[in-house]
Tab-separated table of C-alpha atoms in Angstrom:
chain	number	residue	atom	x	y	z
T	17	MET	CA	-30.740	15.565	38.554
T	18	ARG	CA	-30.509	17.621	41.755
T	19	GLY	CA	-29.320	21.174	41.317
T	20	LEU	CA	-25.919	22.306	42.482
T	21	GLN	CA	-27.412	24.816	44.888
T	22	ASP	CA	-29.311	22.017	46.695
T	23	LEU	CA	-26.111	19.999	47.084
T	24	PHE	CA	-24.141	23.049	48.275
T	25	CYS	CA	-26.725	23.450	51.017
T	26	GLU	CA	-25.781	20.047	52.440
T	27	LEU	CA	-22.106	21.036	52.961
T	28	PRO	CA	-21.007	21.521	56.592
T	29	ASP	CA	-20.382	25.251	57.217
T	30	GLY	CA	-17.227	25.876	59.178
T	31	ARG	CA	-18.020	29.567	59.698
T	32	ALA	CA	-19.713	31.126	62.717
T	33	ALA	CA	-23.377	30.305	63.193
T	34	ASN	CA	-24.302	33.939	62.657
T	35	ALA	CA	-22.707	34.241	59.206
T	36	ARG	CA	-24.779	36.693	57.161
T	37	HIS	CA	-24.439	34.983	53.753
T	38	SER	CA	-25.462	31.403	53.145
T	39	LEU	CA	-22.688	28.970	52.183
T	40	ALA	CA	-24.571	28.005	48.995
T	41	ASP	CA	-24.781	31.665	47.927
T	42	VAL	CA	-21.126	32.256	48.501
T	43	LEU	CA	-20.079	29.174	46.540
T	44	LEU	CA	-22.487	29.848	43.644
T	45	ILE	CA	-21.253	33.433	43.283
T	46	ALA	CA	-17.637	32.213	43.254
T	47	PHE	CA	-18.547	29.549	40.721
T	48	ALA	CA	-20.243	32.064	38.455
T	49	ALA	CA	-17.198	34.371	38.754
T	50	MET	CA	-14.866	31.566	37.868
T	51	LEU	CA	-16.875	30.830	34.716
T	52	CYS	CA	-16.025	34.392	33.757
T	53	GLY	CA	-12.294	34.060	34.497
T	54	ALA	CA	-12.078	35.197	38.133
T	55	GLU	CA	-9.081	33.664	39.996
T	56	SER	CA	-9.166	34.938	43.557
T	57	CYS	CA	-11.461	35.922	46.400
T	58	VAL	CA	-10.908	39.563	45.534
T	59	ASP	CA	-12.074	38.747	42.009
T	60	PHE	CA	-15.164	36.969	43.284
T	61	ALA	CA	-16.254	40.008	45.369
T	62	ALA	CA	-15.677	42.403	42.455
T	63	PHE	CA	-17.598	40.123	40.121
T	64	GLY	CA	-20.508	39.921	42.571
T	65	ARG	CA	-20.800	43.690	42.795
T	66	ASP	CA	-20.715	44.227	39.022
T	67	LYS	CA	-23.053	41.304	38.263
T	68	GLN	CA	-25.473	41.648	41.169
T	69	ASP	CA	-28.402	42.175	38.784
T	70	VAL	CA	-27.727	38.887	37.060
T	71	LEU	CA	-27.075	36.988	40.242
T	72	SER	CA	-30.279	38.297	41.826
T	73	GLU	CA	-32.191	36.221	39.242
T	74	PHE	CA	-30.783	33.048	40.846
T	75	LEU	CA	-30.128	34.059	44.474
T	76	GLN	CA	-31.890	36.006	47.195
T	77	LEU	CA	-28.877	38.173	48.210
T	78	ASP	CA	-30.761	39.608	51.189
T	79	HIS	CA	-27.480	41.029	52.565
T	80	GLY	CA	-25.989	42.057	49.278
T	81	VAL	CA	-22.851	40.613	47.852
T	82	PRO	CA	-20.241	39.015	50.174
T	83	SER	CA	-16.920	40.856	50.721
T	84	HIS	CA	-13.641	39.320	49.661
T	85	ASP	CA	-12.950	38.536	53.363
T	86	THR	CA	-16.152	36.488	53.408
T	87	PHE	CA	-15.078	34.495	50.284
T	88	SER	CA	-11.609	34.011	51.735
T	89	ARG	CA	-12.873	32.786	55.125
T	90	THR	CA	-15.370	30.397	53.464
T	91	PHE	CA	-12.794	28.677	51.290
T	92	ARG	CA	-10.235	28.496	54.093
T	93	LEU	CA	-12.729	26.744	56.387
T	94	LEU	CA	-14.670	24.603	53.912
T	95	GLU	CA	-13.714	20.906	54.379
T	96	PRO	CA	-12.337	19.724	50.975
T	97	ALA	CA	-13.313	16.065	51.551
T	98	ALA	CA	-17.010	17.043	51.928
T	99	PHE	CA	-16.722	19.377	48.887
T	100	GLU	CA	-15.236	16.503	46.837
T	101	VAL	CA	-18.173	14.276	47.803
T	102	VAL	CA	-20.623	16.911	46.442
T	103	PHE	CA	-18.533	17.308	43.354
T	104	ARG	CA	-18.486	13.590	42.608
T	105	ARG	CA	-22.232	13.214	43.258
T	106	PHE	CA	-23.155	16.100	41.042
T	107	MET	CA	-20.829	15.080	38.214
T	108	THR	CA	-22.026	11.505	38.217
T	109	ALA	CA	-25.577	12.692	37.689
T	110	PHE	CA	-24.530	15.456	35.286
T	111	ALA	CA	-22.536	13.008	33.121
T	112	ALA	CA	-25.441	10.538	33.043
T	113	ALA	CA	-27.923	13.279	32.065
T	114	LEU	CA	-25.516	14.541	29.364
T	115	ALA	CA	-25.073	11.064	27.907
T	116	HIS	CA	-28.835	10.554	27.903
T	117	ALA	CA	-29.424	13.901	26.157
T	118	GLN	CA	-26.792	13.105	23.513
T	119	GLY	CA	-28.202	9.632	22.922
T	120	ASP	CA	-24.755	8.102	23.242
T	121	GLN	CA	-24.876	4.609	21.728
T	122	ASP	CA	-21.119	3.934	21.500
T	123	GLU	CA	-20.707	0.266	22.494
T	124	ARG	CA	-17.026	0.595	23.204
T	125	LEU	CA	-15.789	0.629	26.772
T	126	PRO	CA	-15.688	4.232	28.083
T	127	VAL	CA	-12.229	5.182	29.191
T	128	LEU	CA	-11.584	6.693	32.699
T	129	ALA	CA	-8.094	8.157	32.862
T	130	ILE	CA	-6.384	8.717	36.210
T	131	ASP	CA	-3.555	11.250	36.428
T	132	GLY	CA	-2.026	13.747	38.764
T	133	LYS	CA	-1.392	17.477	38.415
T	134	SER	CA	0.508	19.861	40.716
T	135	LEU	CA	-0.751	23.377	41.563
T	136	ARG	CA	2.650	24.939	40.902
T	137	GLY	CA	1.718	28.344	42.197
T	138	ALA	CA	0.294	27.033	45.463
T	139	VAL	CA	3.421	27.137	47.563
T	140	GLU	CA	4.462	29.068	50.623
T	141	ALA	CA	6.629	32.168	50.441
T	142	ALA	CA	10.043	31.692	48.865
T	143	GLY	CA	9.039	28.257	47.625
T	144	SER	CA	9.773	26.710	51.011
T	145	THR	CA	7.145	23.986	50.477
T	146	THR	CA	6.226	21.724	47.632
T	147	PRO	CA	3.128	22.525	45.566
T	148	LEU	CA	-0.180	20.784	46.237
T	149	HIS	CA	-0.580	17.674	44.077
T	150	LEU	CA	-4.041	16.558	42.963
T	151	VAL	CA	-5.231	13.311	41.318
T	152	THR	CA	-8.221	13.470	39.040
T	153	VAL	CA	-10.445	10.989	37.256
T	154	TRP	CA	-11.192	12.030	33.696
T	155	SER	CA	-13.939	10.700	31.390
T	156	ALA	CA	-12.144	10.703	28.030
T	157	GLU	CA	-15.273	10.355	25.888
T	158	GLN	CA	-17.270	13.047	27.658
T	159	ARG	CA	-14.178	15.134	28.441
T	160	LEU	CA	-15.376	15.678	32.039
T	161	VAL	CA	-13.545	15.600	35.359
T	162	LEU	CA	-15.446	13.050	37.493
T	163	GLY	CA	-13.432	13.237	40.714
T	164	GLN	CA	-10.531	14.780	42.508
T	165	ARG	CA	-8.326	13.749	45.444
T	166	LEU	CA	-5.445	15.426	47.193
T	167	ALA	CA	-2.211	13.419	47.058
T	168	ALA	CA	-1.169	13.816	50.686
T	169	GLY	CA	2.643	13.871	50.887
T	170	ARG	CA	2.598	13.960	47.023
T	171	SER	CA	1.808	10.199	47.030
T	172	GLU	CA	-0.084	10.053	43.754
T	173	VAL	CA	-0.441	6.246	43.903
T	174	THR	CA	-2.129	6.324	47.304
T	175	ALA	CA	-4.515	9.107	46.204
T	176	ALA	CA	-5.406	7.231	43.011
T	177	ARG	CA	-6.364	4.103	44.984
T	178	GLU	CA	-8.406	6.223	47.390
T	179	ILE	CA	-10.433	7.782	44.598
T	180	ILE	CA	-10.868	4.463	42.830
T	181	ALA	CA	-12.410	3.059	45.961
T	182	LEU	CA	-15.091	5.734	45.816
T	183	LEU	CA	-16.177	5.201	42.194
T	184	ASP	CA	-18.489	2.701	40.478
T	185	LEU	CA	-16.343	1.483	37.615
T	186	ALA	CA	-18.677	-1.108	36.201
T	187	GLY	CA	-18.663	-1.007	32.369
T	188	SER	CA	-15.584	1.213	32.193
T	189	ILE	CA	-11.887	0.688	31.497
T	190	VAL	CA	-9.451	2.556	33.722
T	191	THR	CA	-6.138	3.810	32.339
T	192	ALA	CA	-3.129	5.142	34.134
T	193	ASP	CA	0.514	5.705	33.376
T	194	ALA	CA	3.310	3.409	34.487
T	195	LEU	CA	3.431	4.864	37.998
T	196	HIS	CA	0.188	3.023	38.684
T	197	GLY	CA	0.997	-0.251	36.961
T	198	SER	CA	0.987	-2.395	40.120
T	199	ARG	CA	-0.900	-5.364	41.656
T	200	ARG	CA	-2.564	-3.169	44.257
T	201	THR	CA	-3.938	-0.738	41.731
T	202	ALA	CA	-5.182	-3.517	39.528
T	203	GLN	CA	-6.859	-5.096	42.585
T	204	ALA	CA	-8.502	-1.799	43.561
T	205	ILE	CA	-10.001	-1.371	40.099
T	206	ARG	CA	-11.337	-4.918	39.941
T	207	ALA	CA	-12.819	-4.497	43.402
T	208	ARG	CA	-14.961	-1.646	41.969
T	209	SER	CA	-16.093	-3.836	39.047
T	210	GLY	CA	-13.879	-2.016	36.524
T	211	ASP	CA	-11.510	-3.200	33.779
T	212	TYR	CA	-8.008	-1.733	33.354
T	213	ALA	CA	-5.290	-0.979	30.877
T	214	LEU	CA	-2.196	-0.278	32.956
T	215	MET	CA	1.288	0.548	31.667
T	216	ILE	CA	3.960	-1.802	32.936
T	217	LYS	CA	7.487	-0.466	33.168
T	218	GLY	CA	10.832	-2.072	33.798
T	219	ASN	CA	10.786	-1.792	37.586
T	220	ARG	CA	7.824	-4.246	37.711
T	221	GLY	CA	10.496	-6.929	37.184
T	222	PRO	CA	9.133	-10.390	36.377
T	223	LEU	CA	5.988	-9.186	34.648
T	224	HIS	CA	7.836	-6.769	32.481
T	225	ARG	CA	10.436	-9.339	31.571
T	226	ALA	CA	7.756	-11.872	30.742
T	227	ALA	CA	5.931	-9.378	28.552
T	228	ALA	CA	9.119	-8.534	26.667
T	229	ALA	CA	9.778	-12.267	26.057
T	230	LEU	CA	6.141	-12.835	24.995
T	231	PHE	CA	6.441	-10.188	22.253
T	232	ALA	CA	10.063	-10.813	21.332
T	233	ASN	CA	9.186	-12.108	17.866
T	234	VAL	CA	5.974	-10.400	16.836
T	235	GLU	CA	4.553	-10.777	13.401
T	236	PRO	CA	3.927	-7.417	11.658
T	237	ALA	CA	0.772	-8.867	10.116
T	238	ALA	CA	-0.720	-9.453	13.562
T	239	ALA	CA	-0.407	-5.778	14.577
T	240	ALA	CA	-3.069	-3.119	14.402
T	241	SER	CA	-3.069	-1.009	11.354
T	242	PRO	CA	-0.563	1.832	11.795
T	243	HIS	CA	-2.145	4.823	13.504
T	244	THR	CA	-0.429	8.107	12.489
T	245	SER	CA	-0.884	11.572	13.939
T	246	ALA	CA	0.869	14.834	13.115
T	247	ALA	CA	0.920	18.123	15.013
T	248	HIS	CA	3.352	20.933	15.911
T	249	GLY	CA	6.218	19.527	13.812
T	250	ARG	CA	5.910	16.048	15.262
T	251	VAL	CA	4.728	12.919	13.445
T	252	GLU	CA	3.979	9.776	15.398
T	253	GLU	CA	3.151	6.283	14.196
T	254	ARG	CA	1.926	3.627	16.542
T	255	ARG	CA	1.318	-0.115	16.206
T	256	ALA	CA	-0.057	-2.592	18.773
T	257	TRP	CA	-0.040	-6.357	19.345
T	258	VAL	CA	-2.232	-8.239	21.854
T	259	ARG	CA	-1.814	-11.750	23.233
T	260	ALA	CA	-4.005	-13.606	25.801
T	261	VAL	CA	-2.176	-14.733	28.957
T	262	PRO	CA	-4.752	-16.909	30.708
T	263	ASP	CA	-2.410	-18.120	33.488
T	264	TRP	CA	-0.576	-14.902	34.247
T	265	ALA	CA	-3.078	-13.495	36.798
T	266	GLU	CA	-2.186	-16.353	39.141
T	267	THR	CA	1.485	-16.630	38.166
T	268	TYR	CA	2.224	-12.977	38.727
T	269	ARG	CA	-0.498	-12.314	41.298
T	270	PHE	CA	-1.973	-9.583	39.126
T	271	ASP	CA	-5.734	-9.559	39.745
T	272	GLY	CA	-7.847	-9.907	36.602
T	273	LEU	CA	-4.960	-10.015	34.157
T	274	VAL	CA	-6.087	-11.835	30.955
T	275	ALA	CA	-3.973	-10.239	28.197
T	276	MET	CA	-0.892	-8.198	27.503
T	277	ALA	CA	-0.305	-5.607	24.751
T	278	ARG	CA	2.814	-4.252	23.188
T	279	ILE	CA	2.735	-0.736	21.670
T	280	ASP	CA	5.565	0.481	19.420
T	281	ALA	CA	5.749	4.197	18.833
T	282	ARG	CA	7.917	5.855	16.253
T	283	ARG	CA	8.202	9.614	16.363
T	284	LEU	CA	9.777	12.187	14.014
T	285	VAL	CA	10.437	15.439	15.968
T	286	ASN	CA	12.047	18.159	13.806
T	287	GLY	CA	13.583	15.436	11.692
T	288	GLN	CA	14.940	13.395	14.594
T	289	GLU	CA	13.596	9.836	15.015
T	290	GLU	CA	12.625	8.461	18.391
T	291	ARG	CA	11.410	4.890	19.066
T	292	GLN	CA	9.660	3.540	22.173
T	293	THR	CA	8.105	0.244	23.220
T	294	ARG	CA	5.563	0.022	26.019
T	295	TYR	CA	3.727	-2.921	27.552
T	296	VAL	CA	0.170	-2.751	28.812
T	297	ALA	CA	-1.594	-5.082	31.216
T	298	LEU	CA	-5.230	-5.770	30.315
T	299	SER	CA	-8.085	-7.184	32.344
T	300	CYS	CA	-10.115	-7.784	29.140
T	301	LEU	CA	-9.044	-9.112	25.734
T	302	LEU	CA	-9.103	-6.228	23.310
T	303	HIS	CA	-8.385	-5.949	19.623
T	304	PRO	CA	-5.040	-4.192	18.889
T	305	ASP	CA	-6.898	-1.271	17.335
T	306	GLU	CA	-8.975	-0.911	20.452
T	307	VAL	CA	-5.796	-0.918	22.626
T	308	LEU	CA	-4.456	1.992	20.638
T	309	ARG	CA	-7.731	3.825	21.082
T	310	VAL	CA	-7.831	3.291	24.811
T	311	VAL	CA	-4.222	4.297	25.427
T	312	ARG	CA	-4.526	7.305	23.133
T	313	ALA	CA	-7.690	8.364	24.972
T	314	HIS	CA	-5.784	8.297	28.259
T	315	TRP	CA	-3.480	11.134	27.129
T	316	SER	CA	-6.443	13.377	26.440
T	317	ILE	CA	-6.349	14.231	30.131
T	318	GLU	CA	-3.141	16.237	29.434
T	319	ASN	CA	-4.398	18.366	26.578
T	320	SER	CA	-8.117	18.601	27.461
T	321	GLN	CA	-7.768	19.065	31.245
T	322	HIS	CA	-4.319	19.932	32.548
T	323	TRP	CA	-3.408	22.312	29.709
T	324	ILE	CA	-6.794	23.992	29.613
T	325	LEU	CA	-6.766	24.590	33.389
T	326	ASP	CA	-3.463	26.387	33.040
T	327	VAL	CA	-4.232	28.344	29.890
T	328	ALA	CA	-7.966	29.258	30.368
T	329	PHE	CA	-8.047	29.380	34.184
T	330	GLY	CA	-4.417	30.246	35.038
T	331	GLU	CA	-4.177	27.444	37.583
T	332	ASP	CA	-0.408	27.216	37.683
T	333	ARG	CA	0.104	30.955	38.326
T	334	ILE	CA	-2.409	31.207	41.147
T	335	HIS	CA	-0.535	31.451	44.476
T	336	THR	CA	-3.467	31.004	46.902
T	337	ARG	CA	-2.626	28.308	49.489
T	338	ASN	CA	-3.996	29.379	52.905
T	339	ASP	CA	-5.581	26.456	54.750
T	340	HIS	CA	-7.997	24.601	52.391
T	341	THR	CA	-8.385	27.461	49.860
T	342	ALA	CA	-6.207	26.094	47.025
T	343	GLN	CA	-7.793	22.648	47.179
T	344	ASN	CA	-11.326	24.029	47.248
T	345	LEU	CA	-10.763	26.445	44.400
T	346	ALA	CA	-9.307	23.627	42.353
T	347	ILE	CA	-12.575	21.663	42.720
T	348	LEU	CA	-14.518	24.755	41.648
T	349	ARG	CA	-12.273	25.266	38.594
T	350	ARG	CA	-12.854	21.683	37.513
T	351	LEU	CA	-16.571	22.107	37.952
T	352	ALA	CA	-16.401	25.281	35.808
T	353	LEU	CA	-14.344	23.484	33.161
T	354	ASN	CA	-16.929	20.662	33.023
T	355	LEU	CA	-19.806	23.068	32.514
T	356	LEU	CA	-18.031	25.041	29.839
T	357	ARG	CA	-16.963	21.818	28.138
T	358	SER	CA	-20.587	20.572	28.003
T	359	ASP	CA	-21.859	23.732	26.435
T	360	PRO	CA	-22.716	22.838	22.829
T	361	THR	CA	-21.300	25.971	21.154
T	362	LYS	CA	-18.147	25.357	19.141
T	363	ASP	CA	-16.033	28.095	20.706
T	364	SER	CA	-12.820	27.279	22.606
T	365	ILE	CA	-12.921	27.101	26.406
T	366	ARG	CA	-10.859	30.250	26.568
T	367	LEU	CA	-13.359	32.154	24.421
T	368	LYS	CA	-16.328	30.752	26.348
T	369	VAL	CA	-14.804	32.134	29.561
T	370	LYS	CA	-14.543	35.549	27.918
T	371	LYS	CA	-18.106	35.326	26.557
T	372	ALA	CA	-19.461	34.493	29.967
T	373	GLY	CA	-17.962	37.684	31.307
T	374	TRP	CA	-19.094	39.807	28.304
T	375	ASN	CA	-22.504	38.405	27.657
T	376	ASN	CA	-25.015	38.114	30.511
T	377	SER	CA	-27.355	35.942	28.451
T	378	PHE	CA	-24.642	33.420	27.863
T	379	LEU	CA	-23.649	33.444	31.549
T	380	LYS	CA	-27.294	32.862	32.550
T	381	SER	CA	-27.635	29.962	30.071
T	382	LEU	CA	-24.616	28.294	31.689
T	383	LEU	CA	-25.924	28.767	35.256
T	384	ALA	CA	-29.363	27.474	34.244
T	385	GLN	CA	-27.791	24.105	33.370
T	386	MET	CA	-26.746	23.658	36.993
T	387	ARG	CA	-30.189	24.150	38.517
């Protein structure tokens, strides 16, 4: 696996040709600072000054530590599309190396979840603009972010298809919420050799109505064993049914469609009962228990990525937006989250961030994984 520093060296540098600090050094210092909880360019510069002895073990630092203006200028001018390419390349190799080291022999289809998240703090003064909206691809089993794409004009569907087109999905099953349950998204996934489990909601018209009719008289004995979870005063029970639909791909022009699933959820929230029925389009015939696993794995992106980014990294409260800064720092945060997540110690992400700042040995052990 190529080190992160080598890949950073390949990025186009939008700064002046006589810039004193190399782009790779600036990015690596910012990355190390973010592992320790830094949120802004001012934080990065302060971290560099206080941790210069540690950083000198990895970097030359011939001109000392960059100023906060240097960090700010770098992230404003760095092209996010090129940064995203480096991020995807590194994470593909990192995830493969991690799976090999763990000896992962799970024969079930790995789940890649696609979902969007807004940077709520990244707005202009007085909230005169909408926040930036990013779409990420999440490996549910490894709990790693594999890719990110800006949803231009807040078009999450378009951004999702763009990032799908850049990934090798062979041997994986892609999940997405009902916003993405369309023919074009299914076609994009199949074009990259992936399978899918896509939610189908009522506005999909004929396909949704056909699914409702197909499962109108389901037999309880044909359902998956009830899956029950309880947390924070909420108890949820889920059941699933699956039926093959060999002619539906052609009938409804839904590429690769071979089966439909129905999932019934019954929730008790503070003593109040809620019921919901959802339909899922499948490009491979799965057992009902496997459908429940796949759909449940999709929602790990909320708790294990979105929530952690806000709690441990303060993403929603960060107001940086100038030029490309917010988008580039979002990539760096996801890279930091991936590294902290892959660390084998059992501490929470929030505690690992604190330990990286307190304990130089722990910080160096993290940075050594990226070389």
